[in-house]
CSV table of C-alpha atoms in Angstrom, one decimal:
chain,number,residue,atom,x,y,z
A,10,UNK,CA,-19.1,-6.9,9.7
A,11,UNK,CA,-17.2,-6.4,12.9
A,12,UNK,CA,-13.6,-5.3,12.3
A,13,UNK,CA,-11.1,-6.7,14.8
A,14,UNK,CA,-8.0,-5.9,12.9
A,15,UNK,CA,-7.4,-3.7,9.8
A,16,UNK,CA,-4.3,-4.0,7.6
A,17,UNK,CA,-3.2,-0.7,6.2
A,18,UNK,CA,-0.7,-1.0,3.4
A,19,UNK,CA,1.3,2.1,2.7
A,20,UNK,CA,3.9,3.4,0.2
A,21,UNK,CA,4.3,6.7,2.0
A,22,UNK,CA,2.3,8.7,-0.5
A,23,UNK,CA,-0.2,11.4,0.5
A,24,UNK,CA,-3.0,9.1,-0.7
A,25,UNK,CA,-1.7,6.3,1.5
A,26,UNK,CA,-1.8,8.6,4.5
A,27,UNK,CA,-5.4,9.5,3.7
A,28,UNK,CA,-6.2,5.8,3.4
A,29,UNK,CA,-4.5,5.2,6.8
A,30,UNK,CA,-6.7,7.9,8.3
A,31,UNK,CA,-9.8,6.1,6.9
A,32,UNK,CA,-8.4,2.7,8.1
A,33,UNK,CA,-7.9,4.1,11.6
A,34,UNK,CA,-11.5,5.3,11.7
A,35,UNK,CA,-12.7,1.9,10.6
A,36,UNK,CA,-10.5,0.1,13.1
A,37,UNK,CA,-11.7,2.4,15.9
A,38,UNK,CA,-15.3,1.4,15.2
A,39,UNK,CA,-14.3,-2.2,15.8
A,40,UNK,CA,-11.7,-3.7,18.2
A,41,UNK,CA,-9.3,-0.8,17.4
A,42,UNK,CA,-6.3,-2.7,16.0
A,43,UNK,CA,-4.2,-2.0,13.0
A,44,UNK,CA,-1.4,-3.7,11.2
A,45,UNK,CA,0.7,-1.2,9.2
A,46,UNK,CA,2.5,-2.8,6.3
A,47,UNK,CA,5.1,-1.1,4.1
A,48,UNK,CA,7.2,-3.4,1.8
A,49,UNK,CA,10.8,-2.4,1.6
A,50,UNK,CA,11.5,-2.5,-2.1
A,51,UNK,CA,15.2,-2.2,-3.1
A,52,UNK,CA,15.7,-0.8,-6.6
A,53,UNK,CA,18.6,-2.0,-8.7
A,54,UNK,CA,19.7,-1.5,-12.3
A,55,UNK,CA,22.6,-3.0,-14.1
A,56,UNK,CA,25.0,-0.7,-15.9
A,57,UNK,CA,25.1,-1.0,-19.7
A,58,UNK,CA,28.4,-2.9,-19.5
A,59,UNK,CA,26.7,-5.6,-17.4
A,60,UNK,CA,29.0,-5.1,-14.4
A,61,UNK,CA,27.6,-6.4,-11.1
A,62,UNK,CA,27.1,-3.6,-8.5
A,63,UNK,CA,29.6,-3.6,-5.7
A,64,UNK,CA,28.5,-5.3,-2.5
A,65,UNK,CA,28.5,-2.1,-0.5
A,66,UNK,CA,26.3,-0.4,-3.1
A,67,UNK,CA,23.8,-3.3,-2.8
A,68,UNK,CA,23.9,-3.1,1.0
A,69,UNK,CA,23.2,0.7,0.9
A,70,UNK,CA,20.2,0.1,-1.3
A,71,UNK,CA,18.8,-2.5,1.0
A,72,UNK,CA,19.3,-0.1,3.9
A,73,UNK,CA,17.7,2.8,2.0
A,74,UNK,CA,14.6,0.6,1.2
A,75,UNK,CA,14.3,-0.6,4.8
A,76,UNK,CA,14.6,3.0,6.2
A,77,UNK,CA,11.9,4.2,3.8
A,78,UNK,CA,9.5,1.4,4.8
A,79,UNK,CA,10.2,2.1,8.5
A,80,UNK,CA,9.4,5.8,8.0
A,81,UNK,CA,6.1,4.9,6.2
A,82,UNK,CA,4.9,2.6,9.0
A,83,UNK,CA,5.9,5.2,11.6
A,84,UNK,CA,3.5,7.6,10.0
A,85,UNK,CA,0.7,5.0,10.2
A,86,UNK,CA,1.6,4.3,13.8
A,87,UNK,CA,1.3,8.1,14.6
A,88,UNK,CA,-2.1,8.2,12.9
A,89,UNK,CA,-3.3,5.1,14.8
A,90,UNK,CA,-2.1,6.3,18.2
A,91,UNK,CA,-3.7,9.7,17.6
A,92,UNK,CA,-7.0,7.9,16.9
A,93,UNK,CA,-6.7,5.7,20.0
A,94,UNK,CA,-6.0,2.6,18.0
A,95,UNK,CA,-3.3,0.0,18.7
A,96,UNK,CA,-0.9,-0.6,15.9
A,97,UNK,CA,1.5,-3.4,15.0
A,98,UNK,CA,3.8,-2.9,12.0
A,99,UNK,CA,5.6,-5.0,9.4
A,100,UNK,CA,8.3,-4.0,6.9
A,101,UNK,CA,9.2,-7.1,4.9
A,102,UNK,CA,11.8,-6.9,2.2
A,103,UNK,CA,10.5,-7.9,-1.3
A,104,UNK,CA,10.6,-6.9,-4.9
A,105,UNK,CA,6.9,-7.3,-5.3
A,106,UNK,CA,4.7,-5.7,-2.6
A,107,UNK,CA,1.3,-7.2,-3.5
A,108,UNK,CA,1.9,-10.8,-2.4
A,109,UNK,CA,3.6,-9.6,0.9
A,110,UNK,CA,0.6,-7.4,1.7
A,111,UNK,CA,-1.8,-10.3,1.2
A,112,UNK,CA,0.4,-12.7,3.1
A,113,UNK,CA,0.9,-10.4,6.1
A,114,UNK,CA,-2.8,-9.5,6.3
A,115,UNK,CA,-3.6,-13.2,6.5
A,116,UNK,CA,-0.9,-14.0,8.9
A,117,UNK,CA,-2.1,-11.2,11.3
A,118,UNK,CA,-5.7,-12.3,11.0
A,119,UNK,CA,-6.9,-9.0,9.5
A,120,UNK,CA,-10.6,-8.6,8.5
A,121,UNK,CA,-10.0,-5.8,6.0
A,122,UNK,CA,-7.1,-4.4,3.9
A,123,UNK,CA,-7.1,-0.6,3.3
A,124,UNK,CA,-4.9,1.0,0.8
A,125,UNK,CA,-4.7,3.9,-1.6
A,126,UNK,CA,-4.5,3.4,-5.4
A,127,UNK,CA,-3.3,5.8,-8.0
A,128,UNK,CA,-5.1,4.3,-10.9
A,129,UNK,CA,-5.8,2.9,-13.3
A,130,UNK,CA,-6.9,5.8,-15.4
A,131,UNK,CA,-6.9,6.4,-19.2
A,132,UNK,CA,-3.4,7.9,-19.2
A,133,UNK,CA,-1.6,5.0,-17.4
A,134,UNK,CA,-4.0,2.1,-17.4
A,135,UNK,CA,-1.2,-0.5,-18.0
A,136,UNK,CA,1.1,0.6,-15.1
A,137,UNK,CA,-0.6,2.5,-12.3
A,138,UNK,CA,-2.4,0.7,-9.5
A,139,UNK,CA,-0.7,-2.7,-10.2
A,140,UNK,CA,-0.1,-3.4,-6.4
A,141,UNK,CA,-3.7,-2.5,-5.6
A,142,UNK,CA,-4.9,-4.6,-8.5
A,143,UNK,CA,-2.9,-7.5,-7.3
A,144,UNK,CA,-4.2,-7.3,-3.8
A,145,UNK,CA,-7.8,-6.8,-4.9
A,146,UNK,CA,-7.6,-9.8,-7.3
A,147,UNK,CA,-5.7,-12.2,-4.9
A,148,UNK,CA,-6.8,-11.4,-1.4
A,149,UNK,CA,-9.3,-13.6,0.3
A,150,UNK,CA,-9.7,-10.7,2.8
A,151,UNK,CA,-12.0,-7.8,1.8
A,152,UNK,CA,-10.1,-4.8,0.3
A,153,UNK,CA,-11.0,-1.2,0.5
A,154,UNK,CA,-9.3,0.9,-2.2
A,155,UNK,CA,-9.3,4.7,-1.9
A,156,UNK,CA,-8.6,6.9,-4.9
A,157,UNK,CA,-7.7,10.5,-5.0
A,158,UNK,CA,-11.0,12.1,-6.4
A,159,UNK,CA,-8.9,14.5,-8.5
A,160,UNK,CA,-7.5,11.4,-10.4
A,161,UNK,CA,-10.9,9.9,-11.1
A,162,UNK,CA,-12.3,10.4,-14.6
A,163,UNK,CA,-15.6,12.1,-14.7
A,164,UNK,CA,-18.6,9.9,-15.5
A,165,UNK,CA,-19.7,9.9,-19.1
A,166,UNK,CA,-23.4,10.6,-19.2
A,167,UNK,CA,-23.6,11.4,-22.9
A,168,UNK,CA,-26.5,9.7,-24.6
A,169,UNK,CA,-26.3,8.3,-28.1
A,170,UNK,CA,-28.1,10.9,-30.2
A,171,UNK,CA,-27.6,9.1,-33.5
A,172,UNK,CA,-30.7,6.9,-32.9
């Protein structure tokens, strides 16, 4: 498979940076083009009294989320340029990153989506890795998920000795 464009999705974690390094190597073996995606996710919670947050607080949260996403793609851009790979970036605003990652990868004509995943493992099977699971399950584009080997459960090679 010849890779013309690789989508690298990032949340700014160390694992996402390692995935970006792998994505840059893969992109360099093809046409050398990356699309860095970080979804700006504002985080809101309503107080117990049900009061609506002030408009300036809401605006500050949107700005915080956008700055974080811009910082995440800036890291990917540095990795790409250091590896001799061109890089476009996208920082959409959304509450759910999975659909945006898939949408942007398709819109940019990507051949592969590369991202890190933190799970699932036995301790947090219901929660961890939900963005990666969404992308893997819903993307028509091939997906490469990279896990931290320290988070992987060791294989169980025990044989049934009761027989």
